[in-house]
Amino acid sequence: MVITRFAPSPNGPLHLGHAYSAIVAHDLAREAGGRFLLRIEDIDGPRSRPELADEFRRDLEWLGLEWDEVPAQSTRLATYDRAASELLRRGYLYPCTCTRAEIEALEPRLGSQGAIYPGTCKGRLLDPARPAALRLDVDRALAEAGELVWVDELAGPQIADPREAGDVVIVRKDAPASYHLAATLDDAADGVTLVTRGADLFPATHIHRLLQALLCLPVPRWHHHGLLLDRSGQKLAKRRGSGASGLGLADRRQGGENGLLLAEQLRLHRFPAGISLLNA
């Protein structure tokens, strides 16, 4: 059975990009006679706003989508802690006290996901008074896991190359888990067989495949769909406004727009003025 999911974070209103992603995941599941899950990723500290989760549900219903809801991330903290403790015990994680400014000052090499951490804290004695994140020792982990393959339904088979991202953070200083750890564990716990998400997260899948190997988790398939872009050619993002005319889905819904018609237009790749699709 195909089981896929939409997993928004309640740190801002949903926009057209979210609607497109949810519709793609929903339709892939329905066309295969499978299940479409909703998971609220609410461990972003004070930025997570519980009331937005209810808005998300109303938005999805307005678009005509049906889903099964699974437990939110805030209910799974013990699972993240156990997995991180296991990785740390086996020597795959190491503490890092570096701030973003300190890393940028080193003028690190840039990868597909931004600055690649140069390993400053690896093997060093650190000040115990400074907050520390836990980073993945990618070289050590790959030496254990060996060559790994994953499959994207659009791009085909991929050889996992987590070195491209460097020693990424697995446990943040300000949160119980990074996106990499939480999403990987959640998808396994929810029985997801097809991870549907935007093409901007394609590089992250190399890390997730490595974590699956280290933690003996099932390996799904992936579907990295195209991204909706604004007038400037940038991906729609909460921090830059909510899409066309600055309106999020809740604004459109409350303004009386027909959600079923909007969903059908998105399926046909007929986007509002100023919005375009960058295919994966």
Coordinates of C-alpha atoms in Angstrom, one line a residue:
M1 CA 0.0 0.0 0.0
V2 CA 1.2 3.5 -0.8
I3 CA 1.3 5.6 2.4
T4 CA 2.4 9.2 2.0
R5 CA 2.1 12.3 4.1
F6 CA 1.9 16.1 4.4
A7 CA 3.9 17.4 7.4
P8 CA 3.6 21.1 7.9
S9 CA 5.2 23.1 10.8
P10 CA 2.8 25.5 12.6
N11 CA 5.2 28.4 12.6
G12 CA 3.3 30.4 10.0
P13 CA 0.2 30.1 7.7
L14 CA 0.1 27.7 4.8
H15 CA 0.5 29.2 1.3
L16 CA 0.0 28.0 -2.2
G17 CA 3.3 26.0 -2.2
H18 CA 1.9 24.0 0.8
A19 CA -1.4 23.5 -1.0
Y20 CA 0.4 22.2 -4.1
S21 CA 2.5 19.8 -2.0
A22 CA -0.4 18.5 0.0
I23 CA -2.4 18.0 -3.2
V24 CA 0.4 16.1 -4.9
A25 CA 0.8 13.8 -1.9
H26 CA -3.0 13.3 -1.4
D27 CA -3.5 12.4 -5.1
L28 CA -0.6 10.0 -5.2
A29 CA -2.1 8.1 -2.3
R30 CA -5.6 8.2 -3.6
E31 CA -4.6 7.1 -7.2
A32 CA -2.9 4.0 -5.7
G33 CA -5.7 3.2 -3.2
G34 CA -3.4 4.1 -0.3
R35 CA -3.4 6.5 2.7
F36 CA -2.7 10.2 2.9
L37 CA -1.4 11.2 6.4
L38 CA -1.3 14.6 8.1
R39 CA 1.5 15.0 10.6
I40 CA 2.1 18.3 12.5
E41 CA 5.8 19.0 13.0
D42 CA 5.6 21.2 16.1
I43 CA 8.9 21.1 17.8
D44 CA 10.2 24.4 16.6
G45 CA 10.3 25.9 20.1
P46 CA 8.4 29.2 20.6
R47 CA 7.9 29.5 16.9
S48 CA 5.4 26.6 17.0
R49 CA 1.9 28.0 17.4
P50 CA -0.7 25.3 18.3
E51 CA -3.6 27.3 17.0
L52 CA -2.2 27.2 13.5
A53 CA -2.6 23.4 13.4
D54 CA -6.4 23.9 13.5
E55 CA -6.1 26.4 10.7
F56 CA -4.1 23.8 8.6
R57 CA -6.9 21.3 9.0
R58 CA -9.5 23.8 7.9
D59 CA -7.3 24.7 4.9
L60 CA -7.0 21.1 3.8
E61 CA -10.7 20.5 4.2
W62 CA -11.4 23.7 2.2
L63 CA -9.2 22.2 -0.6
G64 CA -11.3 19.1 -0.6
L65 CA -8.6 16.8 0.8
E66 CA -9.2 13.9 3.2
W67 CA -6.5 12.5 5.5
D68 CA -5.7 10.3 8.4
E69 CA -3.9 12.3 11.2
V70 CA -1.0 10.8 13.0
P71 CA 0.6 12.0 16.3
A72 CA 2.3 15.3 16.2
Q73 CA 6.1 15.5 16.7
S74 CA 5.7 17.0 20.2
T75 CA 4.3 13.6 21.4
R76 CA 7.4 11.7 20.1
L77 CA 10.2 13.4 22.0
A78 CA 11.2 10.2 23.9
T79 CA 11.6 8.4 20.5
Y80 CA 14.0 11.2 19.3
D81 CA 16.0 11.1 22.6
R82 CA 16.4 7.3 22.4
A83 CA 17.6 7.4 18.8
A84 CA 20.0 10.2 19.5
S85 CA 21.4 8.5 22.6
E86 CA 22.0 5.3 20.6
L87 CA 23.8 7.2 17.8
L88 CA 25.9 9.0 20.4
R89 CA 26.7 5.8 22.3
R90 CA 27.9 4.2 19.0
G91 CA 30.2 7.1 18.3
Y92 CA 28.3 8.5 15.3
L93 CA 27.5 11.9 16.9
Y94 CA 29.8 14.5 18.5
P95 CA 29.0 17.7 20.4
C96 CA 29.4 21.1 18.7
T97 CA 29.3 24.5 20.4
C98 CA 29.9 26.6 17.2
T99 CA 27.5 29.3 16.5
R100 CA 26.3 30.1 12.9
A101 CA 28.4 33.3 13.0
E102 CA 31.5 31.4 14.1
I103 CA 31.1 28.9 11.2
E104 CA 30.5 31.7 8.6
A105 CA 33.6 33.5 9.9
L106 CA 35.7 30.4 8.8
E107 CA 34.4 30.9 5.2
P108 CA 33.4 27.3 4.9
R109 CA 33.0 25.4 1.6
L110 CA 29.4 25.7 0.3
G111 CA 27.3 22.8 -0.7
S112 CA 23.8 22.4 -2.1
Q113 CA 22.3 23.1 1.4
G114 CA 24.6 26.0 2.3
A115 CA 27.7 26.2 4.3
I116 CA 29.4 22.8 5.0
Y117 CA 30.5 22.5 8.6
P118 CA 34.3 22.2 8.7
G119 CA 34.4 19.9 11.7
T120 CA 35.8 22.4 14.1
C121 CA 34.6 20.7 17.2
K122 CA 35.3 17.1 16.1
G123 CA 37.6 15.4 18.6
R124 CA 38.0 18.6 20.7
L125 CA 37.4 19.2 24.4
L126 CA 34.6 21.7 24.7
D127 CA 33.5 24.2 27.3
P128 CA 30.7 22.3 29.1
A129 CA 29.1 25.7 30.0
R130 CA 28.4 26.4 26.3
P131 CA 25.2 25.0 24.7
A132 CA 26.1 22.2 22.3
A133 CA 24.3 20.6 19.4
L134 CA 25.0 17.1 18.3
R135 CA 26.4 16.6 14.8
L136 CA 26.6 13.5 12.6
D137 CA 30.1 12.2 11.9
V138 CA 29.4 11.4 8.3
D139 CA 32.7 9.8 7.5
R140 CA 32.5 7.4 10.4
A141 CA 28.8 6.6 9.7
L142 CA 29.5 5.9 6.1
A143 CA 32.4 3.6 7.0
E144 CA 29.9 1.6 8.9
A145 CA 27.0 1.7 6.5
G146 CA 28.8 1.3 3.2
E147 CA 27.3 2.3 -0.1
L148 CA 23.6 3.1 0.1
V149 CA 21.0 3.6 -2.6
W150 CA 17.6 5.3 -2.6
V151 CA 15.0 5.8 -5.2
D152 CA 13.1 8.9 -6.3
E153 CA 10.1 8.3 -8.4
L154 CA 11.0 11.2 -10.7
A155 CA 14.8 11.1 -10.8
G156 CA 15.3 7.4 -10.4
P157 CA 17.9 5.4 -8.3
Q158 CA 20.4 7.5 -6.4
I159 CA 23.6 6.6 -4.6
A160 CA 23.5 8.3 -1.2
D161 CA 26.1 11.0 -1.0
P162 CA 25.7 12.5 2.5
R163 CA 29.2 14.0 2.4
E164 CA 27.8 16.7 0.2
A165 CA 26.0 18.1 3.3
G166 CA 28.8 17.6 5.7
D167 CA 28.4 16.8 9.4
V168 CA 24.8 18.0 9.8
V169 CA 23.1 18.8 13.1
I170 CA 21.1 15.9 14.4
V171 CA 20.1 17.3 17.8
R172 CA 19.8 21.1 17.8
K173 CA 20.8 23.3 20.7
D174 CA 17.2 24.7 20.9
A175 CA 15.1 21.7 20.0
P176 CA 14.9 18.0 20.8
A177 CA 15.8 16.9 17.3
S178 CA 16.7 18.3 13.9
Y179 CA 14.5 17.9 10.9
H180 CA 16.8 15.2 9.7
L181 CA 16.3 13.0 12.7
A182 CA 12.7 13.7 13.5
A183 CA 11.4 13.3 9.9
T184 CA 13.3 10.1 9.4
L185 CA 12.0 8.5 12.6
D186 CA 8.5 9.8 12.1
D187 CA 8.2 8.4 8.6
A188 CA 9.3 5.0 9.8
A189 CA 6.9 5.1 12.8
D190 CA 4.0 6.2 10.6
G191 CA 4.6 3.4 8.0
V192 CA 5.3 5.9 5.2
T193 CA 6.2 4.1 2.0
L194 CA 6.4 7.2 -0.2
V195 CA 7.9 10.4 1.1
T196 CA 6.4 13.2 -0.9
R197 CA 8.0 16.6 -0.5
G198 CA 9.5 19.5 -2.5
A199 CA 12.6 19.2 -4.7
D200 CA 14.4 21.6 -2.3
L201 CA 14.7 18.7 0.1
F202 CA 16.2 16.3 -2.4
P203 CA 19.7 16.7 -1.0
A204 CA 18.5 16.0 2.6
T205 CA 17.4 12.6 1.5
H206 CA 21.1 11.5 1.3
I207 CA 21.3 12.1 5.1
H208 CA 18.0 10.5 5.8
R209 CA 19.0 7.3 3.9
L210 CA 22.2 7.1 6.0
L211 CA 20.2 7.5 9.3
Q212 CA 17.8 4.8 8.1
A213 CA 20.8 2.5 7.7
L214 CA 22.3 3.3 11.1
L215 CA 19.0 2.9 12.9
C216 CA 17.8 -0.1 11.0
L217 CA 14.7 1.6 9.7
P218 CA 12.6 0.6 6.7
V219 CA 13.5 2.4 3.4
P220 CA 10.6 4.1 1.6
R221 CA 10.6 5.5 -1.9
W222 CA 10.6 9.3 -2.5
H223 CA 8.8 11.7 -4.7
H224 CA 10.4 15.2 -4.8
H225 CA 8.0 17.4 -6.7
G226 CA 8.5 20.7 -8.3
L227 CA 8.4 24.0 -6.4
L228 CA 6.1 27.0 -6.8
L229 CA 8.1 30.2 -7.4
D230 CA 7.1 33.9 -6.8
R231 CA 7.6 36.8 -9.2
S232 CA 11.3 37.1 -8.2
G233 CA 11.9 33.4 -9.0
Q234 CA 12.3 32.4 -5.4
K235 CA 10.5 29.5 -3.7
L236 CA 7.3 30.5 -1.9
A237 CA 8.3 30.8 1.8
K238 CA 6.5 31.9 5.0
R239 CA 9.3 34.3 5.9
R240 CA 8.8 36.3 2.6
G241 CA 5.0 36.3 2.7
S242 CA 2.4 33.7 1.8
G243 CA 2.3 33.7 -2.0
A244 CA 0.4 35.6 -4.5
S245 CA -0.8 39.0 -3.2
G246 CA 0.7 38.1 0.2
L247 CA -2.4 35.9 0.9
G248 CA -2.0 32.6 2.7
L249 CA -4.6 29.8 2.4
A250 CA -6.5 30.9 5.5
D251 CA -6.8 34.4 4.0
R252 CA -8.1 33.0 0.7
R253 CA -10.5 30.7 2.5
Q254 CA -11.8 33.4 4.8
G255 CA -12.1 35.8 1.9
G256 CA -14.6 33.4 0.2
E257 CA -12.5 31.9 -2.5
N258 CA -13.6 28.5 -3.8
G259 CA -11.0 26.0 -2.4
L260 CA -12.2 23.1 -4.6
L261 CA -11.7 25.3 -7.7
L262 CA -8.2 26.4 -6.5
A263 CA -7.2 22.8 -5.9
E264 CA -8.3 21.8 -9.4
Q265 CA -6.4 24.8 -10.9
L266 CA -3.2 23.7 -9.0
R267 CA -3.6 20.2 -10.3
L268 CA -3.8 21.5 -13.8
H269 CA -0.7 23.8 -13.2
R270 CA -2.8 26.9 -13.7
F271 CA -1.4 29.2 -11.1
P272 CA -2.3 32.8 -10.0
A273 CA -0.5 35.6 -11.7
G274 CA 3.1 35.8 -10.7
I275 CA 3.4 32.2 -9.6
S276 CA 5.2 29.6 -11.6
L277 CA 6.3 25.9 -11.2
L278 CA 10.0 24.9 -11.2
N279 CA 9.8 21.2 -12.0
A280 CA 12.0 18.8 -10.0

